[in-house]
């Protein structure tokens, strides 16, 4: 024996199995979210709900009085998942969707060329561990002055051994971010901003101290 | 390109006669133009908001009232334009692909 709920979809009353209800409820919410930013979203959602009520109504009869999970799954299959609605209403720029070529470069230690004091080693360490590179710089400096010469040696080794992150893909894997098209676009955008800022700083300082 | 094509098809179906959304879906399915049903509703709403379609409510004995869609004047105009563009496109492509060296 199963528990049944009574719901109304678009003003039509249905008896529905509890598990079917949960799936359908989630589905309806995901559709509502998908169209939230659209103009006329209420109307679109109401239309879809009406269509669902229509489809479910067709499957109910005297011998079958309750909507089951199979019914709900069939309806979802025909109407489709929000991502399949297409028409560009919701860009599938949600990180891992549409990652091209399925490349998965694991998180690697690189020297960060955008975050250099000397050679970007602390920048790279900061990116790898998701912390402010400042901590690594402080650490290096303190241990050097504390009388241990080894940090300098360690630093030199890292400088030689750790490659600098040149391509956008390398920069992303430096931070452990998934390498996909939208991330790379953002990355390049940031790159351009960095270059712009550097250029502005350069021209500004040049104006202040014009070389003769 | 697919995006404009779907609107073109929908306008052509509605221009022929008044239909329900489910009718539009059966025509598309019969013509083997694959589209999940969910794609249709936002499109219809958008076309209506742009004044290309109109609808009226039809009561149904076995369910909630349904929208009965019809084409408007501007919808008809746009449809003719799309029809023309589509035919021109098909012509050009045929000329290109039928050339035998």
PDB file of C-alpha atoms in Angstrom:
ATOM      1  CA  UNK A   1       0.000   0.000   0.000  1.00  0.00           C
ATOM      2  CA  UNK A   2       1.379   3.414  -0.889  1.00  0.00           C
ATOM      3  CA  UNK A   3       0.732   6.859   0.434  1.00  0.00           C
ATOM      4  CA  UNK A   4      -1.063   9.173  -1.981  1.00  0.00           C
ATOM      5  CA  UNK A   5      -1.213  12.911  -2.129  1.00  0.00           C
ATOM      6  CA  UNK A   6      -3.877  15.051  -3.703  1.00  0.00           C
ATOM      7  CA  UNK A   7      -2.557  17.910  -5.793  1.00  0.00           C
ATOM      8  CA  UNK A   8      -3.927  20.340  -8.276  1.00  0.00           C
ATOM      9  CA  UNK A   9      -2.040  21.113 -11.421  1.00  0.00           C
ATOM     10  CA  UNK A  10      -3.391  24.064 -13.376  1.00  0.00           C
ATOM     11  CA  UNK A  11      -6.663  23.742 -11.512  1.00  0.00           C
ATOM     12  CA  UNK A  12      -7.112  20.034 -12.257  1.00  0.00           C
ATOM     13  CA  UNK A  13      -7.157  17.663  -9.288  1.00  0.00           C
ATOM     14  CA  UNK A  14      -4.913  14.597  -9.327  1.00  0.00           C
ATOM     15  CA  UNK A  15      -4.084  11.774  -6.972  1.00  0.00           C
ATOM     16  CA  UNK A  16      -0.382  11.198  -7.060  1.00  0.00           C
ATOM     17  CA  UNK A  17       2.009   8.725  -5.445  1.00  0.00           C
ATOM     18  CA  UNK A  18       4.290  10.285  -2.904  1.00  0.00           C
ATOM     19  CA  UNK A  19       7.496   9.445  -4.782  1.00  0.00           C
ATOM     20  CA  UNK A  20       6.028  10.718  -8.026  1.00  0.00           C
ATOM     21  CA  UNK A  21       5.047  13.903  -6.263  1.00  0.00           C
ATOM     22  CA  UNK A  22       8.592  14.574  -5.110  1.00  0.00           C
ATOM     23  CA  UNK A  23      10.024  14.099  -8.582  1.00  0.00           C
ATOM     24  CA  UNK A  24       7.373  16.235 -10.212  1.00  0.00           C
ATOM     25  CA  UNK A  25       7.741  18.957  -7.613  1.00  0.00           C
ATOM     26  CA  UNK A  26      11.488  19.153  -8.172  1.00  0.00           C
ATOM     27  CA  UNK A  27      10.946  19.247 -11.900  1.00  0.00           C
ATOM     28  CA  UNK A  28       8.428  22.065 -11.716  1.00  0.00           C
ATOM     29  CA  UNK A  29      10.746  24.053  -9.494  1.00  0.00           C
ATOM     30  CA  UNK A  30      13.630  23.612 -11.889  1.00  0.00           C
ATOM     31  CA  UNK A  31      11.456  24.906 -14.723  1.00  0.00           C
ATOM     32  CA  UNK A  32      10.370  27.863 -12.659  1.00  0.00           C
ATOM     33  CA  UNK A  33      13.983  28.687 -11.873  1.00  0.00           C
ATOM     34  CA  UNK A  34      14.967  28.342 -15.511  1.00  0.00           C
ATOM     35  CA  UNK A  35      12.492  30.967 -16.630  1.00  0.00           C
ATOM     36  CA  UNK A  36      12.780  33.206 -13.602  1.00  0.00           C
ATOM     37  CA  UNK A  37      14.638  35.926 -15.475  1.00  0.00           C
ATOM     38  CA  UNK A  38      12.522  35.719 -18.587  1.00  0.00           C
ATOM     39  CA  UNK A  39       9.872  38.212 -19.454  1.00  0.00           C
ATOM     40  CA  UNK A  40       6.504  36.513 -19.265  1.00  0.00           C
ATOM     41  CA  UNK A  41       7.928  33.755 -17.089  1.00  0.00           C
ATOM     42  CA  UNK A  42       4.652  33.250 -15.236  1.00  0.00           C
ATOM     43  CA  UNK A  43       2.808  32.744 -18.479  1.00  0.00           C
ATOM     44  CA  UNK A  44       5.366  30.296 -19.836  1.00  0.00           C
ATOM     45  CA  UNK A  45       5.308  28.326 -16.625  1.00  0.00           C
ATOM     46  CA  UNK A  46       1.514  28.265 -16.585  1.00  0.00           C
ATOM     47  CA  UNK A  47       1.472  26.977 -20.165  1.00  0.00           C
ATOM     48  CA  UNK A  48       3.843  24.176 -19.309  1.00  0.00           C
ATOM     49  CA  UNK A  49       1.868  23.287 -16.221  1.00  0.00           C
ATOM     50  CA  UNK A  50      -1.286  23.150 -18.285  1.00  0.00           C
ATOM     51  CA  UNK A  51       0.414  20.885 -20.780  1.00  0.00           C
ATOM     52  CA  UNK A  52       1.532  18.613 -17.935  1.00  0.00           C
ATOM     53  CA  UNK A  53      -1.999  18.478 -16.587  1.00  0.00           C
ATOM     54  CA  UNK A  54      -3.207  17.593 -20.074  1.00  0.00           C
ATOM     55  CA  UNK A  55      -0.696  14.785 -20.474  1.00  0.00           C
ATOM     56  CA  UNK A  56      -1.335  13.356 -17.036  1.00  0.00           C
ATOM     57  CA  UNK A  57      -5.072  13.585 -17.561  1.00  0.00           C
ATOM     58  CA  UNK A  58      -4.699  11.352 -20.591  1.00  0.00           C
ATOM     59  CA  UNK A  59      -3.088   8.680 -18.502  1.00  0.00           C
ATOM     60  CA  UNK A  60      -5.720   8.606 -15.781  1.00  0.00           C
ATOM     61  CA  UNK A  61      -8.865   6.560 -16.053  1.00  0.00           C
ATOM     62  CA  UNK A  62     -11.280   4.433 -14.069  1.00  0.00           C
ATOM     63  CA  UNK A  63      -8.864   1.572 -13.819  1.00  0.00           C
ATOM     64  CA  UNK A  64      -5.917   3.811 -13.031  1.00  0.00           C
ATOM     65  CA  UNK A  65      -6.696   6.569 -10.594  1.00  0.00           C
ATOM     66  CA  UNK A  66      -3.276   7.564  -9.358  1.00  0.00           C
ATOM     67  CA  UNK A  67      -0.316   9.189 -11.089  1.00  0.00           C
ATOM     68  CA  UNK A  68       2.752   7.041 -10.708  1.00  0.00           C
ATOM     69  CA  UNK A  69       6.402   7.837 -11.048  1.00  0.00           C
ATOM     70  CA  UNK A  70       6.439   6.243 -14.476  1.00  0.00           C
ATOM     71  CA  UNK A  71       3.806   8.735 -15.577  1.00  0.00           C
ATOM     72  CA  UNK A  72       5.869  11.611 -14.270  1.00  0.00           C
ATOM     73  CA  UNK A  73       9.000  10.319 -15.954  1.00  0.00           C
ATOM     74  CA  UNK A  74       7.237   9.979 -19.266  1.00  0.00           C
ATOM     75  CA  UNK A  75       5.916  13.533 -19.016  1.00  0.00           C
ATOM     76  CA  UNK A  76       9.351  14.875 -18.126  1.00  0.00           C
ATOM     77  CA  UNK A  77      10.806  12.966 -21.050  1.00  0.00           C
ATOM     78  CA  UNK A  78       8.419  14.596 -23.472  1.00  0.00           C
ATOM     79  CA  UNK A  79       8.608  18.117 -22.173  1.00  0.00           C
ATOM     80  CA  UNK A  80      12.350  17.908 -21.625  1.00  0.00           C
ATOM     81  CA  UNK A  81      14.772  19.105 -19.028  1.00  0.00           C
ATOM     82  CA  UNK A  82      15.185  22.890 -18.768  1.00  0.00           C
ATOM     83  CA  UNK A  83      18.701  22.622 -20.206  1.00  0.00           C
ATOM     84  CA  UNK A  84      17.228  21.149 -23.359  1.00  0.00           C
ATOM     85  CA  UNK A  85      14.826  24.000 -23.960  1.00  0.00           C
ATOM     86  CA  UNK A  86      17.437  25.809 -25.999  1.00  0.00           C
ATOM     87  CA  UNK A  87      16.685  29.160 -27.568  1.00  0.00           C
ATOM     88  CA  UNK A  88      19.468  30.715 -25.514  1.00  0.00           C
ATOM     89  CA  UNK A  89      17.250  31.734 -22.637  1.00  0.00           C
ATOM     90  CA  UNK A  90      19.664  30.226 -20.239  1.00  0.00           C
ATOM     91  CA  UNK A  91      23.249  29.946 -21.272  1.00  0.00           C
ATOM     92  CA  UNK A  92      24.762  26.661 -20.327  1.00  0.00           C
ATOM     93  CA  UNK A  93      27.734  28.505 -18.923  1.00  0.00           C
ATOM     94  CA  UNK A  94      27.471  26.674 -15.691  1.00  0.00           C
ATOM     95  CA  UNK A  95      31.078  25.661 -15.319  1.00  0.00           C
ATOM     96  CA  UNK A  96      31.347  21.985 -16.036  1.00  0.00           C
ATOM     97  CA  UNK A  97      28.625  21.790 -18.644  1.00  0.00           C
ATOM     98  CA  UNK A  98      30.091  21.941 -22.113  1.00  0.00           C
ATOM     99  CA  UNK A  99      33.636  21.323 -21.048  1.00  0.00           C
ATOM    100  CA  UNK A 100      35.322  20.659 -24.326  1.00  0.00           C
ATOM    101  CA  UNK A 101      37.349  17.632 -25.220  1.00  0.00           C
ATOM    102  CA  UNK A 102      36.948  16.449 -21.630  1.00  0.00           C
ATOM    103  CA  UNK A 103      40.485  17.560 -20.883  1.00  0.00           C
ATOM    104  CA  UNK A 104      41.203  17.236 -17.246  1.00  0.00           C
ATOM    105  CA  UNK A 105      44.544  18.735 -16.401  1.00  0.00           C
ATOM    106  CA  UNK A 106      45.056  18.002 -12.731  1.00  0.00           C
ATOM    107  CA  UNK A 107      45.968  20.845 -10.430  1.00  0.00           C
ATOM    108  CA  UNK A 108      49.650  21.560 -10.896  1.00  0.00           C
ATOM    109  CA  UNK A 109      52.094  23.943  -9.360  1.00  0.00           C
ATOM    110  CA  UNK A 110      53.062  26.742 -11.722  1.00  0.00           C
ATOM    111  CA  UNK A 111      54.718  30.095 -11.267  1.00  0.00           C
ATOM    112  CA  UNK A 112      52.069  32.753 -11.622  1.00  0.00           C
ATOM    113  CA  UNK A 113      53.193  35.360 -14.122  1.00  0.00           C
ATOM    114  CA  UNK A 114      50.452  37.762 -13.033  1.00  0.00           C
ATOM    115  CA  UNK A 115      51.509  37.768  -9.438  1.00  0.00           C
ATOM    116  CA  UNK A 116      55.230  38.265  -9.286  1.00  0.00           C
ATOM    117  CA  UNK A 117      57.499  40.029  -6.838  1.00  0.00           C
ATOM    118  CA  UNK A 118      60.617  38.246  -8.013  1.00  0.00           C
ATOM    119  CA  UNK A 119      59.557  35.289 -10.069  1.00  0.00           C
ATOM    120  CA  UNK A 120      55.974  34.395  -9.236  1.00  0.00           C
ATOM    121  CA  UNK A 121      56.780  31.420  -7.044  1.00  0.00           C
ATOM    122  CA  UNK A 122      54.810  32.634  -4.073  1.00  0.00           C
ATOM    123  CA  UNK A 123      52.049  33.634  -6.455  1.00  0.00           C
ATOM    124  CA  UNK A 124      51.963  30.126  -7.831  1.00  0.00           C
ATOM    125  CA  UNK A 125      52.022  28.579  -4.364  1.00  0.00           C
ATOM    126  CA  UNK A 126      49.206  30.890  -3.346  1.00  0.00           C
ATOM    127  CA  UNK A 127      47.122  29.829  -6.349  1.00  0.00           C
ATOM    128  CA  UNK A 128      47.732  26.158  -5.690  1.00  0.00           C
ATOM    129  CA  UNK A 129      46.770  26.360  -2.044  1.00  0.00           C
ATOM    130  CA  UNK A 130      44.102  29.004  -2.538  1.00  0.00           C
ATOM    131  CA  UNK A 131      45.754  31.348  -0.074  1.00  0.00           C
ATOM    132  CA  UNK A 132      47.160  34.813  -0.299  1.00  0.00           C
ATOM    133  CA  UNK A 133      50.693  34.609  -1.708  1.00  0.00           C
ATOM    134  CA  UNK A 134      51.671  37.121   0.933  1.00  0.00           C
ATOM    135  CA  UNK A 135      51.835  34.352   3.513  1.00  0.00           C
ATOM    136  CA  UNK A 136      54.385  32.461   1.453  1.00  0.00           C
ATOM    137  CA  UNK A 137      56.481  35.564   0.922  1.00  0.00           C
ATOM    138  CA  UNK A 138      56.436  36.329   4.634  1.00  0.00           C
ATOM    139  CA  UNK A 139      57.319  32.731   5.368  1.00  0.00           C
ATOM    140  CA  UNK A 140      60.279  32.803   3.013  1.00  0.00           C
ATOM    141  CA  UNK A 141      61.556  36.084   4.370  1.00  0.00           C
ATOM    142  CA  UNK A 142      61.209  35.175   8.048  1.00  0.00           C
ATOM    143  CA  UNK A 143      62.893  31.822   7.701  1.00  0.00           C
ATOM    144  CA  UNK A 144      65.708  33.427   5.738  1.00  0.00           C
ATOM    145  CA  UNK A 145      66.350  36.054   8.380  1.00  0.00           C
ATOM    146  CA  UNK A 146      65.949  33.559  11.175  1.00  0.00           C
ATOM    147  CA  UNK A 147      69.339  32.345  10.169  1.00  0.00           C
ATOM    148  CA  UNK A 148      68.382  29.463   7.938  1.00  0.00           C
ATOM    149  CA  UNK A 149      69.955  29.916   4.563  1.00  0.00           C
ATOM    150  CA  UNK A 150      68.004  27.030   3.108  1.00  0.00           C
ATOM    151  CA  UNK A 151      64.888  28.983   2.098  1.00  0.00           C
ATOM    152  CA  UNK A 152      66.985  30.803  -0.461  1.00  0.00           C
ATOM    153  CA  UNK A 153      68.168  27.494  -1.823  1.00  0.00           C
ATOM    154  CA  UNK A 154      64.617  26.175  -1.858  1.00  0.00           C
ATOM    155  CA  UNK A 155      63.495  29.298  -3.653  1.00  0.00           C
ATOM    156  CA  UNK A 156      66.179  28.960  -6.308  1.00  0.00           C
ATOM    157  CA  UNK A 157      65.286  25.341  -6.851  1.00  0.00           C
ATOM    158  CA  UNK A 158      61.633  26.217  -7.260  1.00  0.00           C
ATOM    159  CA  UNK A 159      62.549  29.002  -9.630  1.00  0.00           C
ATOM    160  CA  UNK A 160      64.380  26.570 -11.840  1.00  0.00           C
ATOM    161  CA  UNK A 161      62.062  23.609 -11.531  1.00  0.00           C
ATOM    162  CA  UNK A 162      58.601  25.115 -11.511  1.00  0.00           C
ATOM    163  CA  UNK A 163      57.410  26.250 -14.952  1.00  0.00           C
ATOM    164  CA  UNK A 164      55.618  29.507 -15.470  1.00  0.00           C
ATOM    165  CA  UNK A 165      51.956  29.298 -16.366  1.00  0.00           C
ATOM    166  CA  UNK A 166      51.725  30.770 -19.844  1.00  0.00           C
ATOM    167  CA  UNK A 167      48.574  29.528 -21.525  1.00  0.00           C
ATOM    168  CA  UNK A 168      45.073  30.134 -20.224  1.00  0.00           C
ATOM    169  CA  UNK A 169      44.651  26.413 -19.702  1.00  0.00           C
ATOM    170  CA  UNK A 170      47.760  26.291 -17.562  1.00  0.00           C
ATOM    171  CA  UNK A 171      46.603  29.249 -15.527  1.00  0.00           C
ATOM    172  CA  UNK A 172      43.297  27.546 -14.855  1.00  0.00           C
ATOM    173  CA  UNK A 173      44.864  24.277 -13.798  1.00  0.00           C
ATOM    174  CA  UNK A 174      47.221  26.253 -11.586  1.00  0.00           C
ATOM    175  CA  UNK A 175      44.190  27.175  -9.559  1.00  0.00           C
ATOM    176  CA  UNK A 176      42.586  23.818  -9.966  1.00  0.00           C
ATOM    177  CA  UNK A 177      39.709  25.241 -11.982  1.00  0.00           C
ATOM    178  CA  UNK A 178      38.068  23.061 -14.622  1.00  0.00           C
ATOM    179  CA  UNK A 179      39.437  23.728 -18.082  1.00  0.00           C
ATOM    180  CA  UNK A 180      36.454  24.495 -20.224  1.00  0.00           C
ATOM    181  CA  UNK A 181      35.460  27.081 -22.756  1.00  0.00           C
ATOM    182  CA  UNK A 182      33.679  29.513 -20.477  1.00  0.00           C
ATOM    183  CA  UNK A 183      36.443  29.515 -17.901  1.00  0.00           C
ATOM    184  CA  UNK A 184      39.030  30.178 -20.553  1.00  0.00           C
ATOM    185  CA  UNK A 185      36.972  33.082 -21.864  1.00  0.00           C
ATOM    186  CA  UNK A 186      36.824  34.611 -18.407  1.00  0.00           C
ATOM    187  CA  UNK A 187      40.504  33.995 -17.927  1.00  0.00           C
ATOM    188  CA  UNK A 188      41.430  35.762 -21.138  1.00  0.00           C
ATOM    189  CA  UNK A 189      39.187  38.632 -20.165  1.00  0.00           C
ATOM    190  CA  UNK A 190      41.038  38.993 -16.892  1.00  0.00           C
ATOM    191  CA  UNK A 191      44.330  38.759 -18.749  1.00  0.00           C
ATOM    192  CA  UNK A 192      43.373  41.662 -20.941  1.00  0.00           C
ATOM    193  CA  UNK A 193      42.389  43.685 -17.889  1.00  0.00           C
ATOM    194  CA  UNK A 194      45.718  42.933 -16.236  1.00  0.00           C
ATOM    195  CA  UNK A 195      47.595  44.069 -19.313  1.00  0.00           C
ATOM    196  CA  UNK A 196      45.527  47.228 -19.480  1.00  0.00           C
ATOM    197  CA  UNK A 197      46.269  48.019 -15.859  1.00  0.00           C
ATOM    198  CA  UNK A 198      49.964  47.348 -16.288  1.00  0.00           C
ATOM    199  CA  UNK A 199      50.028  49.587 -19.316  1.00  0.00           C
ATOM    200  CA  UNK A 200      48.202  52.362 -17.472  1.00  0.00           C
ATOM    201  CA  UNK A 201      50.566  52.105 -14.529  1.00  0.00           C
ATOM    202  CA  UNK A 202      53.505  52.258 -16.883  1.00  0.00           C
ATOM    203  CA  UNK A 203      52.309  55.353 -18.731  1.00  0.00           C
ATOM    204  CA  UNK A 204      51.371  57.036 -15.477  1.00  0.00           C
ATOM    205  CA  UNK A 205      54.782  56.484 -13.900  1.00  0.00           C
ATOM    206  CA  UNK A 206      56.438  57.507 -17.122  1.00  0.00           C
ATOM    207  CA  UNK A 207      54.571  60.796 -17.081  1.00  0.00           C
ATOM    208  CA  UNK A 208      55.753  61.459 -13.557  1.00  0.00           C
ATOM    209  CA  UNK A 209      59.395  60.777 -14.301  1.00  0.00           C
ATOM    210  CA  UNK A 210      59.986  61.552 -17.941  1.00  0.00           C
ATOM    211  CA  UNK A 211      63.391  60.268 -18.947  1.00  0.00           C
ATOM    212  CA  UNK A 212      65.528  62.756 -20.694  1.00  0.00           C
TER     213      UNK A 212
ATOM    214  CA  UNK B   1      20.233  29.253 -37.700  1.00  0.00           C
ATOM    215  CA  UNK B   2      18.111  26.603 -36.059  1.00  0.00           C
ATOM    216  CA  UNK B   3      16.524  29.245 -33.849  1.00  0.00           C
ATOM    217  CA  UNK B   4      14.957  31.318 -36.635  1.00  0.00           C
ATOM    218  CA  UNK B   5      13.959  28.193 -38.475  1.00  0.00           C
ATOM    219  CA  UNK B   6      11.752  27.001 -35.644  1.00  0.00           C
ATOM    220  CA  UNK B   7       9.933  30.320 -35.508  1.00  0.00           C
ATOM    221  CA  UNK B   8       9.456  30.166 -39.247  1.00  0.00           C
ATOM    222  CA  UNK B   9       7.899  26.699 -38.936  1.00  0.00           C
ATOM    223  CA  UNK B  10       5.639  27.719 -36.096  1.00  0.00           C
ATOM    224  CA  UNK B  11       4.382  30.783 -37.949  1.00  0.00           C
ATOM    225  CA  UNK B  12       3.706  28.698 -41.020  1.00  0.00           C
ATOM    226  CA  UNK B  13       1.666  26.180 -39.038  1.00  0.00           C
ATOM    227  CA  UNK B  14      -0.384  28.857 -37.334  1.00  0.00           C
ATOM    228  CA  UNK B  15      -0.822  30.833 -40.543  1.00  0.00           C
ATOM    229  CA  UNK B  16      -2.535  27.817 -42.094  1.00  0.00           C
ATOM    230  CA  UNK B  17      -5.166  27.646 -39.375  1.00  0.00           C
ATOM    231  CA  UNK B  18      -5.854  28.191 -35.688  1.00  0.00           C
ATOM    232  CA  UNK B  19      -4.202  25.539 -33.554  1.00  0.00           C
ATOM    233  CA  UNK B  20      -3.456  24.413 -30.041  1.00  0.00           C
ATOM    234  CA  UNK B  21       0.139  24.085 -28.842  1.00  0.00           C
ATOM    235  CA  UNK B  22      -0.241  20.327 -28.894  1.00  0.00           C
ATOM    236  CA  UNK B  23      -1.287  20.471 -32.544  1.00  0.00           C
ATOM    237  CA  UNK B  24       1.875  22.373 -33.389  1.00  0.00           C
ATOM    238  CA  UNK B  25       3.864  19.682 -31.626  1.00  0.00           C
ATOM    239  CA  UNK B  26       2.240  16.850 -33.590  1.00  0.00           C
ATOM    240  CA  UNK B  27       2.925  18.570 -36.896  1.00  0.00           C
ATOM    241  CA  UNK B  28       6.563  19.053 -35.963  1.00  0.00           C
ATOM    242  CA  UNK B  29       6.856  15.487 -34.783  1.00  0.00           C
ATOM    243  CA  UNK B  30       5.249  14.119 -37.932  1.00  0.00           C
ATOM    244  CA  UNK B  31       7.704  16.135 -40.014  1.00  0.00           C
ATOM    245  CA  UNK B  32      10.480  14.659 -37.860  1.00  0.00           C
ATOM    246  CA  UNK B  33      11.717  18.010 -36.630  1.00  0.00           C
ATOM    247  CA  UNK B  34      12.942  17.010 -33.214  1.00  0.00           C
ATOM    248  CA  UNK B  35      12.168  19.447 -30.482  1.00  0.00           C
ATOM    249  CA  UNK B  36      11.404  18.857 -26.834  1.00  0.00           C
ATOM    250  CA  UNK B  37       8.002  20.213 -25.989  1.00  0.00           C
ATOM    251  CA  UNK B  38       9.474  22.604 -23.466  1.00  0.00           C
ATOM    252  CA  UNK B  39      11.154  24.557 -26.256  1.00  0.00           C
ATOM    253  CA  UNK B  40       7.824  25.511 -27.730  1.00  0.00           C
ATOM    254  CA  UNK B  41       6.162  27.363 -24.862  1.00  0.00           C
ATOM    255  CA  UNK B  42       8.684  30.140 -24.304  1.00  0.00           C
ATOM    256  CA  UNK B  43       8.807  30.631 -28.074  1.00  0.00           C
ATOM    257  CA  UNK B  44       5.048  30.937 -28.361  1.00  0.00           C
ATOM    258  CA  UNK B  45       4.948  33.393 -25.492  1.00  0.00           C
ATOM    259  CA  UNK B  46       7.707  35.451 -27.056  1.00  0.00           C
ATOM    260  CA  UNK B  47       5.996  35.541 -30.444  1.00  0.00           C
ATOM    261  CA  UNK B  48       2.777  36.563 -28.755  1.00  0.00           C
ATOM    262  CA  UNK B  49       4.524  39.330 -26.817  1.00  0.00           C
ATOM    263  CA  UNK B  50       5.985  40.590 -30.075  1.00  0.00           C
ATOM    264  CA  UNK B  51       2.508  40.819 -31.527  1.00  0.00           C
ATOM    265  CA  UNK B  52       2.967  38.092 -34.121  1.00  0.00           C
ATOM    266  CA  UNK B  53       0.479  35.694 -32.586  1.00  0.00           C
ATOM    267  CA  UNK B  54      -2.759  35.909 -30.738  1.00  0.00           C
ATOM    268  CA  UNK B  55      -4.733  33.402 -28.724  1.00  0.00           C
ATOM    269  CA  UNK B  56      -8.090  32.835 -27.178  1.00  0.00           C
ATOM    270  CA  UNK B  57      -9.076  30.456 -24.455  1.00  0.00           C
ATOM    271  CA  UNK B  58     -10.970  27.356 -25.421  1.00  0.00           C
ATOM    272  CA  UNK B  59     -12.748  25.415 -22.715  1.00  0.00           C
ATOM    273  CA  UNK B  60     -12.047  21.731 -22.665  1.00  0.00           C
ATOM    274  CA  UNK B  61     -14.357  19.085 -21.234  1.00  0.00           C
ATOM    275  CA  UNK B  62     -11.501  16.876 -20.192  1.00  0.00           C
ATOM    276  CA  UNK B  63      -9.061  19.254 -18.611  1.00  0.00           C
ATOM    277  CA  UNK B  64      -7.967  22.857 -18.109  1.00  0.00           C
ATOM    278  CA  UNK B  65      -8.815  25.513 -20.712  1.00  0.00           C
ATOM    279  CA  UNK B  66      -6.347  25.684 -23.588  1.00  0.00           C
ATOM    280  CA  UNK B  67      -4.908  28.466 -25.691  1.00  0.00           C
ATOM    281  CA  UNK B  68      -6.060  28.486 -29.288  1.00  0.00           C
ATOM    282  CA  UNK B  69      -3.417  30.309 -31.342  1.00  0.00           C
ATOM    283  CA  UNK B  70      -3.945  32.390 -34.469  1.00  0.00           C
ATOM    284  CA  UNK B  71      -1.643  34.572 -36.542  1.00  0.00           C
ATOM    285  CA  UNK B  72      -1.831  38.362 -36.536  1.00  0.00           C
ATOM    286  CA  UNK B  73      -1.310  40.800 -39.387  1.00  0.00           C
ATOM    287  CA  UNK B  74       2.293  41.506 -38.495  1.00  0.00           C
ATOM    288  CA  UNK B  75       2.802  37.784 -37.939  1.00  0.00           C
ATOM    289  CA  UNK B  76       1.587  37.166 -41.480  1.00  0.00           C
ATOM    290  CA  UNK B  77       3.968  39.818 -42.822  1.00  0.00           C
ATOM    291  CA  UNK B  78       6.937  38.350 -40.999  1.00  0.00           C
ATOM    292  CA  UNK B  79       5.965  34.905 -42.163  1.00  0.00           C
ATOM    293  CA  UNK B  80       5.980  36.029 -45.801  1.00  0.00           C
ATOM    294  CA  UNK B  81       9.410  37.584 -45.332  1.00  0.00           C
ATOM    295  CA  UNK B  82      10.785  34.459 -43.688  1.00  0.00           C
ATOM    296  CA  UNK B  83       9.243  32.326 -46.385  1.00  0.00           C
ATOM    297  CA  UNK B  84      10.921  34.397 -49.056  1.00  0.00           C
ATOM    298  CA  UNK B  85      14.326  34.365 -47.295  1.00  0.00           C
ATOM    299  CA  UNK B  86      14.139  30.658 -46.791  1.00  0.00           C
ATOM    300  CA  UNK B  87      13.348  29.976 -50.441  1.00  0.00           C
ATOM    301  CA  UNK B  88      16.140  32.282 -51.569  1.00  0.00           C
ATOM    302  CA  UNK B  89      18.537  30.466 -49.255  1.00  0.00           C
ATOM    303  CA  UNK B  90      17.492  27.069 -50.532  1.00  0.00           C
ATOM    304  CA  UNK B  91      17.866  28.274 -54.131  1.00  0.00           C
ATOM    305  CA  UNK B  92      21.374  29.610 -53.562  1.00  0.00           C
ATOM    306  CA  UNK B  93      22.510  26.488 -51.781  1.00  0.00           C
ATOM    307  CA  UNK B  94      21.097  24.276 -54.481  1.00  0.00           C
ATOM    308  CA  UNK B  95      22.932  26.268 -57.133  1.00  0.00           C
ATOM    309  CA  UNK B  96      26.164  25.844 -55.230  1.00  0.00           C
ATOM    310  CA  UNK B  97      25.824  22.178 -54.417  1.00  0.00           C
ATOM    311  CA  UNK B  98      24.495  21.070 -57.763  1.00  0.00           C
ATOM    312  CA  UNK B  99      27.471  22.403 -59.731  1.00  0.00           C
ATOM    313  CA  UNK B 100      29.302  19.545 -61.417  1.00  0.00           C
ATOM    314  CA  UNK B 101      32.948  20.249 -62.234  1.00  0.00           C
TER     315      UNK B 101
END
